[in-house]
PDB file of C-alpha atoms in Angstrom:
ATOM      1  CA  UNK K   1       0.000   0.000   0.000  1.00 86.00           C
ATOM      2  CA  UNK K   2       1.655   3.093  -1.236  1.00 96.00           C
ATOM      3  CA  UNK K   3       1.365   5.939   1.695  1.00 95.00           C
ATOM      4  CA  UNK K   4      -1.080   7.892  -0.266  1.00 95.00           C
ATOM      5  CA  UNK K   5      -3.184   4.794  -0.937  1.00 95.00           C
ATOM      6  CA  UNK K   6      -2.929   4.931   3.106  1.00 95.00           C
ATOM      7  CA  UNK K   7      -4.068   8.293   3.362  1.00 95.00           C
ATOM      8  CA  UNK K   8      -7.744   7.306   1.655  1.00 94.00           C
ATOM      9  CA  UNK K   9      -8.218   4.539   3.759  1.00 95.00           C
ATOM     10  CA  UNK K  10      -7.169   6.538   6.778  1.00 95.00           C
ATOM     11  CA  UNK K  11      -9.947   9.449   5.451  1.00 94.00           C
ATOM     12  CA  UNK K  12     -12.808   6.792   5.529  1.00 95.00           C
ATOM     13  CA  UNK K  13     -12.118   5.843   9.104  1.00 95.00           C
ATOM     14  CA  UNK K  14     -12.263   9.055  10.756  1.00 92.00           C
ATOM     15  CA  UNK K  15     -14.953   9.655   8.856  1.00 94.00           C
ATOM     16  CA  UNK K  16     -17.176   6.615  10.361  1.00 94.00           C
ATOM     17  CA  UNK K  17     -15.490   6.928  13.398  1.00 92.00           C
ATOM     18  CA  UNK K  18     -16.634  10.695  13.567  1.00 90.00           C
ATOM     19  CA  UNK K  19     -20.449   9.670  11.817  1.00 93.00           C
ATOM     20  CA  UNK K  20     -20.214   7.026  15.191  1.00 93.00           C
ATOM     21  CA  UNK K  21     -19.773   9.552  17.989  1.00 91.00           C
ATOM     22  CA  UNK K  22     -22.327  12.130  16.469  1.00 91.00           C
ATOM     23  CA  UNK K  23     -24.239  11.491  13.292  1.00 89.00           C
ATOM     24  CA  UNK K  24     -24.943  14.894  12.180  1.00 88.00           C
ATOM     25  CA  UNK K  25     -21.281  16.067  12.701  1.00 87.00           C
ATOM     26  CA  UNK K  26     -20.895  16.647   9.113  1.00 90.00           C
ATOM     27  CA  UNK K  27     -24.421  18.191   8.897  1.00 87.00           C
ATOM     28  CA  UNK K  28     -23.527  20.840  10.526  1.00 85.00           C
ATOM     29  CA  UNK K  29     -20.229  21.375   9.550  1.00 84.00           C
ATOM     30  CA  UNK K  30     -21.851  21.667   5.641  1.00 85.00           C
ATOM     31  CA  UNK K  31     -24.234  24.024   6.292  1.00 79.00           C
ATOM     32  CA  UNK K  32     -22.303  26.846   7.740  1.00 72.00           C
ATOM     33  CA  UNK K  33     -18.867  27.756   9.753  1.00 80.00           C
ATOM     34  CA  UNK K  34     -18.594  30.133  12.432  1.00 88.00           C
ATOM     35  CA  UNK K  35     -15.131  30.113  13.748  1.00 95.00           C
ATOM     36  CA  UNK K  36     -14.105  32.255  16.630  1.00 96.00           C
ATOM     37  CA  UNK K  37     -10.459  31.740  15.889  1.00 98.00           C
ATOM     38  CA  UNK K  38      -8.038  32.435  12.781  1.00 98.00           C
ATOM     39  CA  UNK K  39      -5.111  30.519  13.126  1.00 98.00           C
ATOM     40  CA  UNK K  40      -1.958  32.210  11.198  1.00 98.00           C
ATOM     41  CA  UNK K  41       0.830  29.341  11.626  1.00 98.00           C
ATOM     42  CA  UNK K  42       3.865  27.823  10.516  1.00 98.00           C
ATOM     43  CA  UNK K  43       3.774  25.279   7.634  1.00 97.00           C
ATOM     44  CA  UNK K  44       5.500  23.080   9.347  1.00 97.00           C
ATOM     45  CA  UNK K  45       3.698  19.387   9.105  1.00 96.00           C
ATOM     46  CA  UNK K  46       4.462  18.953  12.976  1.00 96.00           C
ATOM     47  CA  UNK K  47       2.454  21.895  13.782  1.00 96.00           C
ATOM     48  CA  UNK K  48      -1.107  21.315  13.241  1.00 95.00           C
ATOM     49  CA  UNK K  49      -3.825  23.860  14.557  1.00 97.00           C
ATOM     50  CA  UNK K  50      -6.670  21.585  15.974  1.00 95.00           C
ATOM     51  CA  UNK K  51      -4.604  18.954  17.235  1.00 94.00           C
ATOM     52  CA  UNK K  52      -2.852  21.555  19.490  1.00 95.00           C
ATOM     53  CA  UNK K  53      -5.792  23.105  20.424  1.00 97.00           C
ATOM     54  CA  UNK K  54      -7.811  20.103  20.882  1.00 94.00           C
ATOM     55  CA  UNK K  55     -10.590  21.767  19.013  1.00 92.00           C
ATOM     56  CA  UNK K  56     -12.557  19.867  16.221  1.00 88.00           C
ATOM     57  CA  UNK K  57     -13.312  21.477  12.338  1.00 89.00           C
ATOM     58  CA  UNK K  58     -14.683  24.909  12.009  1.00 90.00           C
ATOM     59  CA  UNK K  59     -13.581  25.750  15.405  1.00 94.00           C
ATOM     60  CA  UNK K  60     -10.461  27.454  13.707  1.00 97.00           C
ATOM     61  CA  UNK K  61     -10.007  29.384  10.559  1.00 97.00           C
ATOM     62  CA  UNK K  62      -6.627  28.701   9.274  1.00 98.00           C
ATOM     63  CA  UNK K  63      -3.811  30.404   7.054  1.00 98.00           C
ATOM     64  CA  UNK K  64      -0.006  28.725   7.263  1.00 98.00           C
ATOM     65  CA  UNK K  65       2.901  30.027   5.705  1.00 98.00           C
ATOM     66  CA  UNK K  66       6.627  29.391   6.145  1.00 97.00           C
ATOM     67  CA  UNK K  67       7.291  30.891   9.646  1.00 98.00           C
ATOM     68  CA  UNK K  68       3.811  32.142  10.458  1.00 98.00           C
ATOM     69  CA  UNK K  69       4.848  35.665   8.837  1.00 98.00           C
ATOM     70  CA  UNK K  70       2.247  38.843   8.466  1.00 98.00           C
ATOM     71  CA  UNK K  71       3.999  40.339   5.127  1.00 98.00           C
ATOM     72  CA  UNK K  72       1.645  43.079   4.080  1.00 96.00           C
ATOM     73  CA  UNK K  73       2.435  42.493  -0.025  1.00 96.00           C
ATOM     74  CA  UNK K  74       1.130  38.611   0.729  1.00 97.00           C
ATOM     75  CA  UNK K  75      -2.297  38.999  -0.892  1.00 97.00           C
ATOM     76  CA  UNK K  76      -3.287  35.300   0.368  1.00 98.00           C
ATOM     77  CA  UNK K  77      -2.867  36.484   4.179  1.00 98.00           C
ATOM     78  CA  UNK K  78      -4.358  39.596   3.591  1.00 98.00           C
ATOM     79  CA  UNK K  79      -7.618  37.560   1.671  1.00 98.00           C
ATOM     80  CA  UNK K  80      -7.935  34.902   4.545  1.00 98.00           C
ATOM     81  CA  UNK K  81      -7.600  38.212   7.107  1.00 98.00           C
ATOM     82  CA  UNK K  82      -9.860  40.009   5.401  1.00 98.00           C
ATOM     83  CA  UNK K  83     -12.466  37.125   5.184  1.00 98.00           C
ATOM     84  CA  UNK K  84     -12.001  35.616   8.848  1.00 98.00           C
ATOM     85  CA  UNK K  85     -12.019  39.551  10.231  1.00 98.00           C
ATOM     86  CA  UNK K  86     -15.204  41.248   7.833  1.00 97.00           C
ATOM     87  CA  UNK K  87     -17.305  38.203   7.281  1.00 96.00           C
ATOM     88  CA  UNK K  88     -16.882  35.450   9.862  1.00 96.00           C
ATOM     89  CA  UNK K  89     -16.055  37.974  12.466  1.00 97.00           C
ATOM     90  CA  UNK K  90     -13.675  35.890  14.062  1.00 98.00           C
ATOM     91  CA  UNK K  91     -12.929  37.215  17.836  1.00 98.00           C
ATOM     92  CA  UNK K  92      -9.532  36.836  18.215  1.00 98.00           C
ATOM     93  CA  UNK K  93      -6.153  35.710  15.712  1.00 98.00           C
ATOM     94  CA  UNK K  94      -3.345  33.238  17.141  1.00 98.00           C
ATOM     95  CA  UNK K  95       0.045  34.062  15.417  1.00 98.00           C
ATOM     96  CA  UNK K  96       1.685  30.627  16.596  1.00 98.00           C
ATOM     97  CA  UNK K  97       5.457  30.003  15.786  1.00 98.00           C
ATOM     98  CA  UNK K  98       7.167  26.727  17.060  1.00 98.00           C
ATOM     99  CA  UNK K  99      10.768  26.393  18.707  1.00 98.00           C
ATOM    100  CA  UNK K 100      12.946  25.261  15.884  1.00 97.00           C
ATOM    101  CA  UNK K 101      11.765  26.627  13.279  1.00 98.00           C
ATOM    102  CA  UNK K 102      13.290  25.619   9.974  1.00 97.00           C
ATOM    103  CA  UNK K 103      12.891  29.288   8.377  1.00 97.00           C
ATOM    104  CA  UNK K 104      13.615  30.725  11.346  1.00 98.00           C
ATOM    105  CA  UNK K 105      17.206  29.033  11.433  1.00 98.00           C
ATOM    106  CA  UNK K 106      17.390  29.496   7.412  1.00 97.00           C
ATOM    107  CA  UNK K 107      16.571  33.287   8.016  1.00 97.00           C
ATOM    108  CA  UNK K 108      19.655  33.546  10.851  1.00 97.00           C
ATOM    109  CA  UNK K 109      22.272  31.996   8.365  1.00 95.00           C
ATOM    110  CA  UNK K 110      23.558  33.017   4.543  1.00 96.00           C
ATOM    111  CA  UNK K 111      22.776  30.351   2.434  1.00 96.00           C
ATOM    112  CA  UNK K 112      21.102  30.807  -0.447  1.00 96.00           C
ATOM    113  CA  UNK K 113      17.797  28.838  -1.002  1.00 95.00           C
ATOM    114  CA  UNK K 114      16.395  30.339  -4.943  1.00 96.00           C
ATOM    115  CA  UNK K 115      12.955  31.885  -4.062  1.00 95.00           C
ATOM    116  CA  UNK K 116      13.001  31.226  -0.577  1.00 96.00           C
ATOM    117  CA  UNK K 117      15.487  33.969  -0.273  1.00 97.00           C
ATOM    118  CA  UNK K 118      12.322  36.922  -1.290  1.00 97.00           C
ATOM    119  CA  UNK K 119      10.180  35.094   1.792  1.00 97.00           C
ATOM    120  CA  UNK K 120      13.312  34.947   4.414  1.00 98.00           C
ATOM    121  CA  UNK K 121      13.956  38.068   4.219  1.00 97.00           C
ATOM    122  CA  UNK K 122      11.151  39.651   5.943  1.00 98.00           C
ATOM    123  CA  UNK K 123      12.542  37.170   8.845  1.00 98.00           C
ATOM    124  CA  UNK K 124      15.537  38.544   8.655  1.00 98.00           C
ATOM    125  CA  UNK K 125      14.583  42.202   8.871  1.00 98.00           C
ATOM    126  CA  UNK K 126      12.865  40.878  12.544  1.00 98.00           C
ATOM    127  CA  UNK K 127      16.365  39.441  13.267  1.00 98.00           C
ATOM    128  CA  UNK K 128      18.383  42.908  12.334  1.00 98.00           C
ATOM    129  CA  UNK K 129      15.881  44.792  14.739  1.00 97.00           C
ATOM    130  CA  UNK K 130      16.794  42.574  17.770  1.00 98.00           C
ATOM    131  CA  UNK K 131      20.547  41.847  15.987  1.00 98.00           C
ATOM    132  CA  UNK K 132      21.942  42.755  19.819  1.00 98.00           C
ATOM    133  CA  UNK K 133      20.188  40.596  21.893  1.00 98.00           C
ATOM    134  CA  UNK K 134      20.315  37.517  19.823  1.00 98.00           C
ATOM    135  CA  UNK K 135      23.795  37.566  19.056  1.00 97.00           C
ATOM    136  CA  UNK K 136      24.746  38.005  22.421  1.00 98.00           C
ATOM    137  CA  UNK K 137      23.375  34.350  23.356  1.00 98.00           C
ATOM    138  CA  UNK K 138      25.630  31.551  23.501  1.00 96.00           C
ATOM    139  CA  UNK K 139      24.221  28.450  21.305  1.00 97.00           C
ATOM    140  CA  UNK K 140      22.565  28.220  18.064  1.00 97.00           C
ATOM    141  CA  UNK K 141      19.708  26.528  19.076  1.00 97.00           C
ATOM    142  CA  UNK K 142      19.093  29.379  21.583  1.00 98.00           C
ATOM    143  CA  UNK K 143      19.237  31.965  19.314  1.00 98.00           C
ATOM    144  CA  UNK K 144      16.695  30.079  16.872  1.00 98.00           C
ATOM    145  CA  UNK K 145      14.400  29.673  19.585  1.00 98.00           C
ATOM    146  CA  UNK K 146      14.696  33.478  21.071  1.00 98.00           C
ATOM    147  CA  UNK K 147      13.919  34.695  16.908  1.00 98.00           C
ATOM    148  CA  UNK K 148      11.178  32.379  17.034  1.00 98.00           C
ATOM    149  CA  UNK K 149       9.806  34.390  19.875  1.00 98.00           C
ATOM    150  CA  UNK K 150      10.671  38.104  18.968  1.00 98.00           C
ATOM    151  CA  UNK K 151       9.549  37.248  15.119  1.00 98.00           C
ATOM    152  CA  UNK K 152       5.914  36.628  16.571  1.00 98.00           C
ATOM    153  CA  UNK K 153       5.874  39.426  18.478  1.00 98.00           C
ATOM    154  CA  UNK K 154       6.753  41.184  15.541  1.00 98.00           C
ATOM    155  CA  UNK K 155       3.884  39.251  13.054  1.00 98.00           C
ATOM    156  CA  UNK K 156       1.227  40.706  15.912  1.00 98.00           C
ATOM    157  CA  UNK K 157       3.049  44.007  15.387  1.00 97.00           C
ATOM    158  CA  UNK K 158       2.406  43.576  11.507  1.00 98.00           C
ATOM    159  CA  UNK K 159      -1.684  42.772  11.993  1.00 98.00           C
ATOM    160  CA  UNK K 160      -2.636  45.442  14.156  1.00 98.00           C
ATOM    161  CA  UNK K 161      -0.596  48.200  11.163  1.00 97.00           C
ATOM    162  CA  UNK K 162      -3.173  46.553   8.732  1.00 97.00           C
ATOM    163  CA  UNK K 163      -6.395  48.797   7.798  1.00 96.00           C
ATOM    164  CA  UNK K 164      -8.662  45.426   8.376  1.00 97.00           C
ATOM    165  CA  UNK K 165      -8.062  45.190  11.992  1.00 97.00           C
ATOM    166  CA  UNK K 166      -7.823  48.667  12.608  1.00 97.00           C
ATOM    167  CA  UNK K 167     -11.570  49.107  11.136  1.00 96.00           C
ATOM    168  CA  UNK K 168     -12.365  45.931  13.116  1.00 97.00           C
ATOM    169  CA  UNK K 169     -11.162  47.763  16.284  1.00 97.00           C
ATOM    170  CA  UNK K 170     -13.191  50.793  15.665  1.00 96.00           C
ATOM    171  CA  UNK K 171     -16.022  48.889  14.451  1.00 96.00           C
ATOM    172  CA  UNK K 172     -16.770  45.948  17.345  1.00 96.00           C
ATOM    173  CA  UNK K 173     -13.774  46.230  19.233  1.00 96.00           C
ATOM    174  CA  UNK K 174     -12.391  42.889  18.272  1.00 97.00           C
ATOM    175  CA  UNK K 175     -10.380  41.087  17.560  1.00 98.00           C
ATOM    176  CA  UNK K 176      -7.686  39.755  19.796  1.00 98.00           C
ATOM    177  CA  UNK K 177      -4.183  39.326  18.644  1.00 98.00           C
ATOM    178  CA  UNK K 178      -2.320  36.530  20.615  1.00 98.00           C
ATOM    179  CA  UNK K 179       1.475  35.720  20.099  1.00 98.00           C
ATOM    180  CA  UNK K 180       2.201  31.631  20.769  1.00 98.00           C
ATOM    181  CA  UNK K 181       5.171  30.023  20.160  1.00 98.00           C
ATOM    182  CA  UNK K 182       4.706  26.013  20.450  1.00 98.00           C
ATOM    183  CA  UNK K 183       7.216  23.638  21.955  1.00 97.00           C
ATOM    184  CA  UNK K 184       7.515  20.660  19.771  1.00 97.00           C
ATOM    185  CA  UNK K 185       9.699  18.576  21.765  1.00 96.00           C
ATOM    186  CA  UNK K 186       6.442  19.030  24.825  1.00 96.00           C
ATOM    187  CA  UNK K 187       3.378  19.923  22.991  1.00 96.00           C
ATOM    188  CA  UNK K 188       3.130  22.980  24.843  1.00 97.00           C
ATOM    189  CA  UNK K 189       2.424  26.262  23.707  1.00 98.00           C
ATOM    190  CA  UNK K 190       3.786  29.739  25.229  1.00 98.00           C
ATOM    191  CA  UNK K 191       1.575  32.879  25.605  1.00 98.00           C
ATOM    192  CA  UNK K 192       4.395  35.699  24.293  1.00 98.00           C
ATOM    193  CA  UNK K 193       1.543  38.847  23.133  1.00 96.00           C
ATOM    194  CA  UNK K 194      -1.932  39.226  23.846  1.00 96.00           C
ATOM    195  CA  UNK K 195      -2.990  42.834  22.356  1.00 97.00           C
ATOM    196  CA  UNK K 196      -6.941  44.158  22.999  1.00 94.00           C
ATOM    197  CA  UNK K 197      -8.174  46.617  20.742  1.00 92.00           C
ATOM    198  CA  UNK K 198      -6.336  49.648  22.019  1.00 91.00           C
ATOM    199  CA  UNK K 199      -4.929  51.940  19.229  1.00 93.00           C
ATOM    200  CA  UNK K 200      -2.616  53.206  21.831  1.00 91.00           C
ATOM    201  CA  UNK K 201      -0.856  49.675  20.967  1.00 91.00           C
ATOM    202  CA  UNK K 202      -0.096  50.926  17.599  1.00 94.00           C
ATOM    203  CA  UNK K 203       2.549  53.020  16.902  1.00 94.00           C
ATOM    204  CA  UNK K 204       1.265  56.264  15.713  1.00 94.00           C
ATOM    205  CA  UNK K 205       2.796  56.410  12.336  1.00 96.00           C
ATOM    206  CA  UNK K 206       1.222  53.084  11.832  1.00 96.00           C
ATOM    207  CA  UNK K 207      -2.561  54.185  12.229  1.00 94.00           C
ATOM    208  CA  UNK K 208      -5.207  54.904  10.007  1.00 94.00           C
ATOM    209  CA  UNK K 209      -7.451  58.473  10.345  1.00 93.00           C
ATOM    210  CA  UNK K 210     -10.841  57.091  11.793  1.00 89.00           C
ATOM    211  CA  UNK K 211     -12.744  58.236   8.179  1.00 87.00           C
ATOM    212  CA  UNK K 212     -10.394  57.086   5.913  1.00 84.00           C
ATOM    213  CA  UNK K 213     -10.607  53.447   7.246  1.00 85.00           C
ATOM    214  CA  UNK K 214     -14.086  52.936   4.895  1.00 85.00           C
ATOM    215  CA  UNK K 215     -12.572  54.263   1.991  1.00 75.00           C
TER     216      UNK K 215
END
């Protein structure tokens, strides 16, 4: 049985299984999704967003790129923002990174990986801001992990400078932004940013006139 052969066989079983424990599971799920959460995470295969969670399917709105990054020219995170903020009215976004993070650790060294390059350098900008305080620890893995950390503080930074949660903010107040970096050698996650909807959190340069926010 070749692994993807595997992977239909596997599909039927949960599906019984979950038809088993509630018959109208996929009823529901069909007719509509109302998902409090949008999930921007790490591609990463290890790093899935309802197993961590422990939440089932349409509990949380997902968008994964390589190193859970908020790049404001990415017109796929901005769509899935956009959609999970103005339609579904999601009440709060999890930016989750996890501790040894492949693009993370590309991002800190110089090789050269084609493409990839364009998408690690937005990582790397994160890294030149906190250049000081990563440099000054002493292993490798260390530093990985502490750039994991200040590069989702830094994706939160990057949400609340867009105009869709800003006119979410003025509009119903939500949603939260929550920083998480996930631990994949425990399964646990760490709280790093939670951010209400205070424009004082924004850096003024960064906000949008009240008016203009409609236009």
């Amino acid at each position: 049985m070749s692994p993807y052969e595997k992977l239909l066989i596997q599909n039927k079983a949960w599906s019984d299984d979950q038809k088993q424990i509630d018959e109208n599971f996929f009823g529901r799920l069909a007719k509509q999704q109302s998902p409090k959460f949008l999930w921007i995470g790490c591609s990463d295969s290890r790093v899935p967003a309802n197993q961590i969670t422990g939440t089932d399917p349409g509990e949380i709105f997902v968008h994964r790129n390589i190193a859970n990054m908020v790049v404001h020219t990415d017109l796929n995170l901005l769509s899935v923002l956009e959609y999970a903020v103005a339609v579904l009215k999601v009440e709060h976004i999890i930016v989750c990174g996890h501790y040894g993070c492949g693009g993370i650790e590309a991002a800190l060294g110089n090789k050269s990986f084609g493409i990839i390059n364009k998408w690690l350098l937005n990582i790397k900008e994160v890294y030149k801001l906190y250049q000081k305080e990563i440099d000054a620890i002493e292993t490798h893995e260390d530093k990985v992990n502490a750039l994991v950390e200040y590069n989702v503080i830094e994706q939160c930074q990057d949400l609340i400078k867009t105009s869709i949660i800003q006119k979410a903010w003025r509009d119903r107040s939500a949603p939260k932004i929550h920083g998480w970096a996930y631990g994949l050698k425990d399964g646990l996650v760490k709280e790093l940013v939670n951010i209400e909807s205070d424009f004082e959190a924004i850096n003024p340069i960064f906000r949008f006139e009240m008016d203009e926010l409609d236009k």
